[in-house]
Coordinates of C-alpha atoms in Angstrom, one line a residue:
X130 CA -0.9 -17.2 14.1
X131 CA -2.1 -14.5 16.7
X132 CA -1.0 -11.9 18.6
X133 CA -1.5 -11.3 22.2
X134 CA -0.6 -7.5 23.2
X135 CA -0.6 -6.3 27.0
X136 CA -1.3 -2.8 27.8
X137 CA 2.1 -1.9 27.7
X138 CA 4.4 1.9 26.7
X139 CA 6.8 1.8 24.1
X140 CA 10.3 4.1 23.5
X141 CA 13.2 4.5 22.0
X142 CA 14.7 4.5 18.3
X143 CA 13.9 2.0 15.3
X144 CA 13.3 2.2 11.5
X145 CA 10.6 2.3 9.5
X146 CA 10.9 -0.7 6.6
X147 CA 11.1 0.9 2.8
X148 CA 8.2 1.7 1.6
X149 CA 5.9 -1.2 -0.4
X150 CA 4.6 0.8 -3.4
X151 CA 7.7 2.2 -4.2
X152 CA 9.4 -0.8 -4.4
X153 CA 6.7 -2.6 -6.2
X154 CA 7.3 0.0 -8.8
X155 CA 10.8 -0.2 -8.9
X156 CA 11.6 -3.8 -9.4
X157 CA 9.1 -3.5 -12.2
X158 CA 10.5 -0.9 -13.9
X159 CA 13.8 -2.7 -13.1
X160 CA 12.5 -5.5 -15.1
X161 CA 11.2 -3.4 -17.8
X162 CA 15.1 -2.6 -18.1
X163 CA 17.5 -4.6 -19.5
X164 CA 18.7 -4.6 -15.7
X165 CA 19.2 -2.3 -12.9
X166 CA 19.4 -2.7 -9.2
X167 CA 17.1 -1.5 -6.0
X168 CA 18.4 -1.0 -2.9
X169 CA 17.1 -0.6 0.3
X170 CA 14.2 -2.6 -0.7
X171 CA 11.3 -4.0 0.8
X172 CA 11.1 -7.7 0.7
X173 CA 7.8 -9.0 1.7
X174 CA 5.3 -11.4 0.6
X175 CA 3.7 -8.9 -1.8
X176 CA 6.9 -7.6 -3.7
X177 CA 8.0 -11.1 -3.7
X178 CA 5.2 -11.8 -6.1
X179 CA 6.2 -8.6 -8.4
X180 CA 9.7 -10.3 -8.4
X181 CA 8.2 -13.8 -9.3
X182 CA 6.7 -11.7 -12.1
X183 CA 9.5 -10.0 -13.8
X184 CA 11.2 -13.7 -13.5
X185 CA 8.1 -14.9 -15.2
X186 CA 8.9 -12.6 -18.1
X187 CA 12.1 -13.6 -18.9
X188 CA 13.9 -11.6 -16.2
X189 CA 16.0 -12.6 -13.2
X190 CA 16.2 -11.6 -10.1
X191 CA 18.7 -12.1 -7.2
X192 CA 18.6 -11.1 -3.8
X193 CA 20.7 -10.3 -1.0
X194 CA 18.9 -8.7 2.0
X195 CA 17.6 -5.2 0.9
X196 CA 19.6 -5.4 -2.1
X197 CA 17.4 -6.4 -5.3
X198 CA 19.8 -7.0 -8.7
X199 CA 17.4 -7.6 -11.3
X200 CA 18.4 -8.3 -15.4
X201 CA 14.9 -7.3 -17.1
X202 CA 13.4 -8.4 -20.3
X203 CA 14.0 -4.9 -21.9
X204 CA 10.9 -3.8 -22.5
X205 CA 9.5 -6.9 -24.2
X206 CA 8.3 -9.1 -21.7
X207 CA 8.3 -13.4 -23.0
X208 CA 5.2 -15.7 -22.5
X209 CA 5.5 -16.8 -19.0
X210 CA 6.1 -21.0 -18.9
X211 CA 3.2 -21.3 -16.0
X212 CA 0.6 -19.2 -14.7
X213 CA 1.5 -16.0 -12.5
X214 CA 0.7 -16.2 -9.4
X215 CA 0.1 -12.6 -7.7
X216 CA -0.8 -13.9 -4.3
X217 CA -2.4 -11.4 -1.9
X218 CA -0.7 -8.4 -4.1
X219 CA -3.3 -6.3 -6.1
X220 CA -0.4 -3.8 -6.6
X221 CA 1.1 -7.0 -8.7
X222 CA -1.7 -8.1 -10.6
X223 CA -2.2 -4.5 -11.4
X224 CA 0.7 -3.3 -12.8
X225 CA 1.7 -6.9 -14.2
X226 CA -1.9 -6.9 -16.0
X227 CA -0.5 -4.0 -18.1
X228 CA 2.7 -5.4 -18.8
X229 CA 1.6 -8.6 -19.8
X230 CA -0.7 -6.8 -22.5
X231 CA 2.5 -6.1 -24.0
X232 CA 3.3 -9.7 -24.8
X233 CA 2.9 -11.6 -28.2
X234 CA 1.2 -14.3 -27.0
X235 CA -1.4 -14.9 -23.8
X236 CA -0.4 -14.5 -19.8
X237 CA -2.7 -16.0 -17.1
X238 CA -2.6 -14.2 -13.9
X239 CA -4.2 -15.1 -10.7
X240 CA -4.2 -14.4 -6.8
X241 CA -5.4 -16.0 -3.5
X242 CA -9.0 -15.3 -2.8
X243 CA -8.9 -12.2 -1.6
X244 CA -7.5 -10.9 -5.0
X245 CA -9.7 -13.4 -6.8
X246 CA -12.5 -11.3 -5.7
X247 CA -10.8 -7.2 -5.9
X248 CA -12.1 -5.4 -9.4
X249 CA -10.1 -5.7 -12.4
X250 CA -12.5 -4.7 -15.4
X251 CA -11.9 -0.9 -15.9
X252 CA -8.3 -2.1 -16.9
X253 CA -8.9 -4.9 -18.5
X254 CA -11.3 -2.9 -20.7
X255 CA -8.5 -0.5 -20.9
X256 CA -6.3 -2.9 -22.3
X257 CA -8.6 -4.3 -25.1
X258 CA -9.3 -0.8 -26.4
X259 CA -5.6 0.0 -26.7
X260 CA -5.6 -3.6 -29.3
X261 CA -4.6 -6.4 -26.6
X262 CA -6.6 -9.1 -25.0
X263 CA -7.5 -8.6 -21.5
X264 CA -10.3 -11.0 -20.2
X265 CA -11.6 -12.5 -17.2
X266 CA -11.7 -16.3 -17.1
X267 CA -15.4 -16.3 -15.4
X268 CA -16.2 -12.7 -17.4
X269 CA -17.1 -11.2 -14.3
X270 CA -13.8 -8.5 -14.3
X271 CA -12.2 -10.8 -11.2
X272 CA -9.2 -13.0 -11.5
X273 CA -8.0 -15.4 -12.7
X274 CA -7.1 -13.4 -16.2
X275 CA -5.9 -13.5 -19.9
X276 CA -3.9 -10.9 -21.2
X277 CA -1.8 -10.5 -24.1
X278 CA -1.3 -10.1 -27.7
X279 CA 0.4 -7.1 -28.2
X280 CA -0.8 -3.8 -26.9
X281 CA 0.1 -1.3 -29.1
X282 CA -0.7 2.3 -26.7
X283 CA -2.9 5.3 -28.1
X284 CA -5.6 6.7 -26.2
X285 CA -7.4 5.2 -23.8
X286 CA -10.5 6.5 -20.5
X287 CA -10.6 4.9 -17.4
X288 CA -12.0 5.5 -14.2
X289 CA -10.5 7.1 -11.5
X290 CA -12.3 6.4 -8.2
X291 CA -11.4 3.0 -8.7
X292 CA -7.9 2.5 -8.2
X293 CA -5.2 4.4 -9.1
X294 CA -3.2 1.2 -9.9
X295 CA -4.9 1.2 -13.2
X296 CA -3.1 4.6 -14.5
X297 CA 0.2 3.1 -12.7
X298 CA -0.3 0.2 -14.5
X299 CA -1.0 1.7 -18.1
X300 CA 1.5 4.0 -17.5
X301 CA 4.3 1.9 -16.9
X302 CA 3.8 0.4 -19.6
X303 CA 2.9 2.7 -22.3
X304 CA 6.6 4.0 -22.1
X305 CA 7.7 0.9 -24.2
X306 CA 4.3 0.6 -26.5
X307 CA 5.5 2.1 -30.2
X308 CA 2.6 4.7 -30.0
X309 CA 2.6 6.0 -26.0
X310 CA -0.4 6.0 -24.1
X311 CA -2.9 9.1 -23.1
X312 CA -4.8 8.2 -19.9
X313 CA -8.1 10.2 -19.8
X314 CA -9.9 10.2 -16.5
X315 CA -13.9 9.5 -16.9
X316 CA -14.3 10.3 -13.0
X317 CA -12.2 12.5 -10.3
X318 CA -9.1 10.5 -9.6
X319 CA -8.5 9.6 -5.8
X320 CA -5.2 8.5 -4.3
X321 CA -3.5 10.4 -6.3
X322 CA -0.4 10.7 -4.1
X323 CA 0.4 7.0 -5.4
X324 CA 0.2 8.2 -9.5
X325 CA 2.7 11.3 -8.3
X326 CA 4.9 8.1 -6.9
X327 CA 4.8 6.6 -10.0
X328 CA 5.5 9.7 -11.9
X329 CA 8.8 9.8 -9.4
X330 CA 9.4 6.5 -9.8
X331 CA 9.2 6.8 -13.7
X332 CA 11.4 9.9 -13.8
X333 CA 14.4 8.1 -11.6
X334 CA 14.6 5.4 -14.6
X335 CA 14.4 7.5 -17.4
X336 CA 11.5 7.8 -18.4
X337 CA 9.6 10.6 -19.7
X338 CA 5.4 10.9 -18.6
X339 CA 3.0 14.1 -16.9
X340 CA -0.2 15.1 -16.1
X341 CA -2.6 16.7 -18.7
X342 CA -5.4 18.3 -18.5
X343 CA -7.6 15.0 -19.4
X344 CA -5.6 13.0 -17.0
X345 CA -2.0 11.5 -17.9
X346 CA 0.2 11.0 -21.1
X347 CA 3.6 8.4 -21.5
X348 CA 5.1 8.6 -24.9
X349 CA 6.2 5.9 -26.8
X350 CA 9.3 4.1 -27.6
X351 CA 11.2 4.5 -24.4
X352 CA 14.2 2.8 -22.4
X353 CA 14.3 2.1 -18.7
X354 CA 17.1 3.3 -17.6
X355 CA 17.7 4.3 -13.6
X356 CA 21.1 6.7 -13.4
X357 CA 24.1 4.7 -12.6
X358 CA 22.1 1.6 -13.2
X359 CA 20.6 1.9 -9.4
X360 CA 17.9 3.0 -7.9
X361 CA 17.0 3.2 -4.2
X362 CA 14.1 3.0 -1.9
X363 CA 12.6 5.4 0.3
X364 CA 11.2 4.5 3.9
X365 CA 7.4 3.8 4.0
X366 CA 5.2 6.4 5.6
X367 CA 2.1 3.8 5.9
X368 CA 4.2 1.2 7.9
X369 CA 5.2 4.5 9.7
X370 CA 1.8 5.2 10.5
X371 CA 1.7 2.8 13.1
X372 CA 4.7 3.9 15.3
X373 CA 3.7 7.0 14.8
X374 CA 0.2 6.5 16.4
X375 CA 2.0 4.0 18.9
X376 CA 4.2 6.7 20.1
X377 CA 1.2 8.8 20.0
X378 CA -1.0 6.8 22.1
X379 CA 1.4 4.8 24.2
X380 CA 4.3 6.4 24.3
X381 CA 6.4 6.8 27.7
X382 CA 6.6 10.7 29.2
X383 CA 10.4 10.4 29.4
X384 CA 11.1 9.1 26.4
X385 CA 10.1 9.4 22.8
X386 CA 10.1 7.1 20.1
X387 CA 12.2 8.4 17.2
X388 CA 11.5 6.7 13.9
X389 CA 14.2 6.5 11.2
X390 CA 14.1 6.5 7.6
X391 CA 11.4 9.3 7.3
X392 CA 12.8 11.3 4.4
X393 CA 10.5 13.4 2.1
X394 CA 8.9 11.6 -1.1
X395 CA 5.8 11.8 -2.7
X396 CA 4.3 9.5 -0.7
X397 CA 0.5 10.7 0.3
X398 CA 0.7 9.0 3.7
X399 CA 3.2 10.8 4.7
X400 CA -0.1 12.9 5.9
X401 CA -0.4 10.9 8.7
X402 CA 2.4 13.4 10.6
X403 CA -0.3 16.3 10.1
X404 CA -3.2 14.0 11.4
X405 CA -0.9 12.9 14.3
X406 CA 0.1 16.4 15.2
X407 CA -3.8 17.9 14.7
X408 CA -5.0 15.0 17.2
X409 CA -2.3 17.1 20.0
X410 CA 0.6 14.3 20.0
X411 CA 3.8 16.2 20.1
X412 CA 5.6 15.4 16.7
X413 CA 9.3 16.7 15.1
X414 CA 9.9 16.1 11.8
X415 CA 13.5 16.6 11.1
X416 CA 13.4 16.4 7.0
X417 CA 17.1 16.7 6.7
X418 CA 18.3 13.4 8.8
X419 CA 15.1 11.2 7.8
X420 CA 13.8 11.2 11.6
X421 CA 10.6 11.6 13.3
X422 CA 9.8 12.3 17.3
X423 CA 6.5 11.5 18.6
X424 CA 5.7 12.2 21.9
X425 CA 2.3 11.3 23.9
X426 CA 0.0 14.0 24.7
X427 CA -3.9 13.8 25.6
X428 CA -5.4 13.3 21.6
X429 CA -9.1 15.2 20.2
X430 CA -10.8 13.9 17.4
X431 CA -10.3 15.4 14.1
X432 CA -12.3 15.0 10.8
X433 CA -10.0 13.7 7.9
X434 CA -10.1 13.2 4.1
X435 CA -8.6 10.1 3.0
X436 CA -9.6 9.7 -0.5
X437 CA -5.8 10.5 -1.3
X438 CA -4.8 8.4 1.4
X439 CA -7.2 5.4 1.8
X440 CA -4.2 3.1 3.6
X441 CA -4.1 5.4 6.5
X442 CA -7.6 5.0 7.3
X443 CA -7.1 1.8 10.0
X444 CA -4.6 4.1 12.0
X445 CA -6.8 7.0 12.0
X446 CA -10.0 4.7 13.4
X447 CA -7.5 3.2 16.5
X448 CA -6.6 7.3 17.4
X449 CA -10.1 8.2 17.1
X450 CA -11.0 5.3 19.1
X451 CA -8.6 6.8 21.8
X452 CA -8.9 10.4 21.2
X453 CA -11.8 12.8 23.0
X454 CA -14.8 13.5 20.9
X455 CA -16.0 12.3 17.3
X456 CA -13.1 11.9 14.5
X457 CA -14.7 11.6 11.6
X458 CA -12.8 9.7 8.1
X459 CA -14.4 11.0 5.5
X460 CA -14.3 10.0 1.6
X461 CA -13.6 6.6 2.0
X462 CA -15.8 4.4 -0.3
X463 CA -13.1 3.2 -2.1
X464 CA -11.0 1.9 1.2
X465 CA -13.6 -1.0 0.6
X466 CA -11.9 -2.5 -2.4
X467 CA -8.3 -3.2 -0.4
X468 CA -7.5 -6.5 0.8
X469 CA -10.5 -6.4 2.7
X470 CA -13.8 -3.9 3.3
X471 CA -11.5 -2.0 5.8
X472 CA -14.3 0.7 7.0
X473 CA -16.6 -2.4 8.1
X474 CA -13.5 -4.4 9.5
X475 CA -12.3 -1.4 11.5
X476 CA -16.2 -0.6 12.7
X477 CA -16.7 -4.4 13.5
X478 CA -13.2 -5.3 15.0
X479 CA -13.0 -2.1 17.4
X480 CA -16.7 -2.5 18.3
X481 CA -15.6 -5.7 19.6
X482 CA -12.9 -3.9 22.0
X483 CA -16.1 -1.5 23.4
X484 CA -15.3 1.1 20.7
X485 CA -18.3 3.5 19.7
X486 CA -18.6 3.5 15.8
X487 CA -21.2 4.7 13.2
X488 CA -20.4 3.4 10.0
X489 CA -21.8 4.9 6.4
X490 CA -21.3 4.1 2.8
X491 CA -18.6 6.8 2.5
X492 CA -18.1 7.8 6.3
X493 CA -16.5 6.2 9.6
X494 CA -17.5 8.0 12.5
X495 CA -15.3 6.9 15.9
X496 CA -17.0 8.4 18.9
X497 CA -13.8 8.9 21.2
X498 CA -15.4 10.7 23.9
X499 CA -17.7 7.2 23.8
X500 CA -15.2 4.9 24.4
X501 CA -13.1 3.0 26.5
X502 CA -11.1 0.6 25.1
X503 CA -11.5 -3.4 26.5
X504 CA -9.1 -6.0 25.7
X505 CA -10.9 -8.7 23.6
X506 CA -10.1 -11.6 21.0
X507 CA -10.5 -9.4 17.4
X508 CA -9.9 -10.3 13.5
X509 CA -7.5 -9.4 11.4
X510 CA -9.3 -10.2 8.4
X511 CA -6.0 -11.6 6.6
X512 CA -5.2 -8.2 5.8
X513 CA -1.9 -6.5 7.5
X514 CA -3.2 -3.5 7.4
X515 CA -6.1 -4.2 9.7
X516 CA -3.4 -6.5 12.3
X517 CA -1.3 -3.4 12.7
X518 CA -3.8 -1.1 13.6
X519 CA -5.9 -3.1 16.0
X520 CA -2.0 -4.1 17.3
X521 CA -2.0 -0.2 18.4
X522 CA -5.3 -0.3 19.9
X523 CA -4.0 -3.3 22.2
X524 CA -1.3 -1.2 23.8
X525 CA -3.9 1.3 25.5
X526 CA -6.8 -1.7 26.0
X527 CA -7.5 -2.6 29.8
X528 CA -6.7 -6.5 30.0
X529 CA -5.4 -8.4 26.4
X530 CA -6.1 -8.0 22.8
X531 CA -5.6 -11.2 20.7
X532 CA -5.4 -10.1 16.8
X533 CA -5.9 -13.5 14.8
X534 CA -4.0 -14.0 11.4
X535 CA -0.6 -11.8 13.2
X536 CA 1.7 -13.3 10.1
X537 CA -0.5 -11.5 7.4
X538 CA 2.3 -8.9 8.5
X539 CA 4.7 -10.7 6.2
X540 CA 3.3 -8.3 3.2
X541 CA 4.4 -5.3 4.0
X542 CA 6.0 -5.1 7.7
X543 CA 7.6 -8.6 8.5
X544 CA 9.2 -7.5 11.4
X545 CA 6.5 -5.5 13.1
X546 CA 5.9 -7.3 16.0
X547 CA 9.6 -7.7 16.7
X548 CA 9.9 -4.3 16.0
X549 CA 7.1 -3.1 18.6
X550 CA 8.9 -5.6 21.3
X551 CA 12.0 -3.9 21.2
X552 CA 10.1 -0.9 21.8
X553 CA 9.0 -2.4 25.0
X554 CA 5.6 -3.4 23.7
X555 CA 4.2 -6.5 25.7
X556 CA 3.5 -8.4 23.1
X557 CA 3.8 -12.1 21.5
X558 CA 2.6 -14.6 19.2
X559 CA 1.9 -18.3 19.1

């Protein structure tokens, strides 16, 4: 499908959906239970394949709306009838990779071709030297895999700079592994914002696991068990990042756009209120109700670190695109290895709208005080990430922006174009 957006302003009040990674984690770790239920969860096409996993274990999961009632394999997951399909979900095939090293006998896990061609080897690596099998098909350390026959935890390095999914993954698992597992980091660790999730996540059901000073440590012979048998999700401060940048950027002067559902968490992207604010949009955070104002106000470019926070980095390219002067996204090598190589996507797609970019290895200049932004037909590279932002860019283009591939929204945002309509966003899709 695309989308056709109009210069257009937006207002009023709406909701951020619950955030992706924390429910990815959760119905996991629901399944790693003997059962447990999420609320407030985010059903999407990417945590649909995390449930389709735990169900592939031996679990079960039922749904009603947001409400995710899971009976787990406790700990033990079975030999999965079929192969596990992961879909577009590297989060999934992660975490699951781990898991499924836990099993007696062998798991095949796979993805579309985007995943088929994101890196797997550090952990599959990982989960040969902690005495499971963990290969790729084509030995080349992309899906499709093999994993199983019994991980048994100890001690184990990994990289880093990779992905932190790998120490999610390992993690998550080593909690039910007889022996625990020590993670030590063999290079600096970036988006580490999404470990301290898991760490939350992790503490919520039970289980015990910290930071050393080599890296991370889960011990052994643990039970998944959330208080009360419930756990619930927080709102997502990446989804929120493009509200916020659409208030920002085309919000009206006598109204704001109030966002609901931003409470505190250890979410990393929650940055993006900081960035917002630095670029001169007029933002309230009030902590205690979960709510966020953002007003429009003339935006300067910035220069931003986003190795912690490599998912905001789309937003940040369509305010720099906007804003006066150079804002420079620093650090961001490994924003290449997401569902697509999002620093050439963002340079290519908003070049294509009369943007100004310089694009390096590790750094995406946006030359602001270069650009005025033209309505023209633009990519969304399958990835949602990539359709949201150049979505934003759209409400401040002269004339209309057409983002192919719209309903790759589905994996973390399915109602984001809806969502930007009642705001008053000219915008629709065919």
């Amino acid at each position: 499908m695309d989308a056709h957006i109009s210069q257009s302003r937006v207002r009023g009040r709406t909701r951020a959906p619950p955030s992706k990674s924390y429910t990815h984690r959760a119905i996991l770790a629901a399944g790693y239970s003997d059962g447990a239920v999420v609320r407030d969860a985010l059903v999407s096409a990417d945590t649909k394949a995390t449930m389709r996993a735990v169900e592939g274990f031996g679990g079960s999961v039922g749904r009603e709306g947001q409400t995710v009632e899971v009976t787990g394999f406790d700990g033990r997951p079975e030999t999965p009838a079929d192969v596990i399909d992961c879909a577009n979900s590297g989060t999934t095939m992660r975490l699951v990779t781990a898991c499924a090293g836990l099993g007696e006998n062998l798991t095949v896990l796979t993805g579309d071709e985007s995943l088929r061609s994101r890196p797997q080897g550090p952990l599959l690596e990982a989960v040969s030297d902690l005495d499971g099998r963990a290969e790729s098909t084509r030995r080349n350390g992309l899906a499709p895999l093999v994993v199983g026959d019994g991980m048994t935890g100890g001690t184990v390095e990994i990289p880093g700079d990779v992905s932190s999914q790998y120490i999610t993954a390992l993690l998550m698992a080593g909690a039910v592994t007889d022996e625990g597992i020590d993670v030590e980091l063999t290079t600096e660790l970036k988006s580490a914002p999404y470990v301290d999730i898991t760490l939350e996540v992790l503490a919520d059901f039970g289980i015990e696991a910290e930071r050393t000073d080599e890296g991370f440590s889960v011990p052994g012979g643990q039970s998944y068990r959330p208080t009360g048998g419930e756990y619930s999700v927080p709102g997502d401060f990446s989804s929120m990042s493009y509200l916020l940048a659409a208030g920002a950027v085309a919000g009206s002067e006598d109204e704001p756009v109030v966002i609901e559902g931003a409470r505190p968490s250890a979410q990393g992207d929650s940055a993006i209120v900081d960035i917002v604010r630095d670029m001169g949009a007029a933002v309230e955070w009030d902590e205690d109700a979960g709510e966020l104002t953002v007003s429009p106000a003339p935006l300067s470019g910035i220069t931003v670190d986003v190795g912690d926070t490599p998912d905001l980095l789309p937003t940040i390219a369509v305010l720099g695109a906007i804003a006066d002067g150079d804002t420079v996204i620093e650090n961001c090598e490994h924003v290449r290895y997401k569902e697509t190589d999002r620093v050439s996507a963002m340079a290519e797609e908003l070049s294509k709208m009369d943007a100004h970019v310089t694009e390096e290895q590790d750094r995406l200049t946006i030359h602001g005080g270069q650009t005025d932004l033209v309505g023209a037909d633009v990519d969304g590279r399958h990835d949602h990430r990539i359709v949201m932002s150049l979505a934003v860019a759209g409400l401040v283009a002269d004339g209309e922006t057409t983002v192919a591939g719209s309903e790759h929204v589905d994996v973390s945002f399915p109602n984001f174009f809806e969502t930007m309509r009642d705001l008053g966003a000219d915008v629709h899709e065919d």
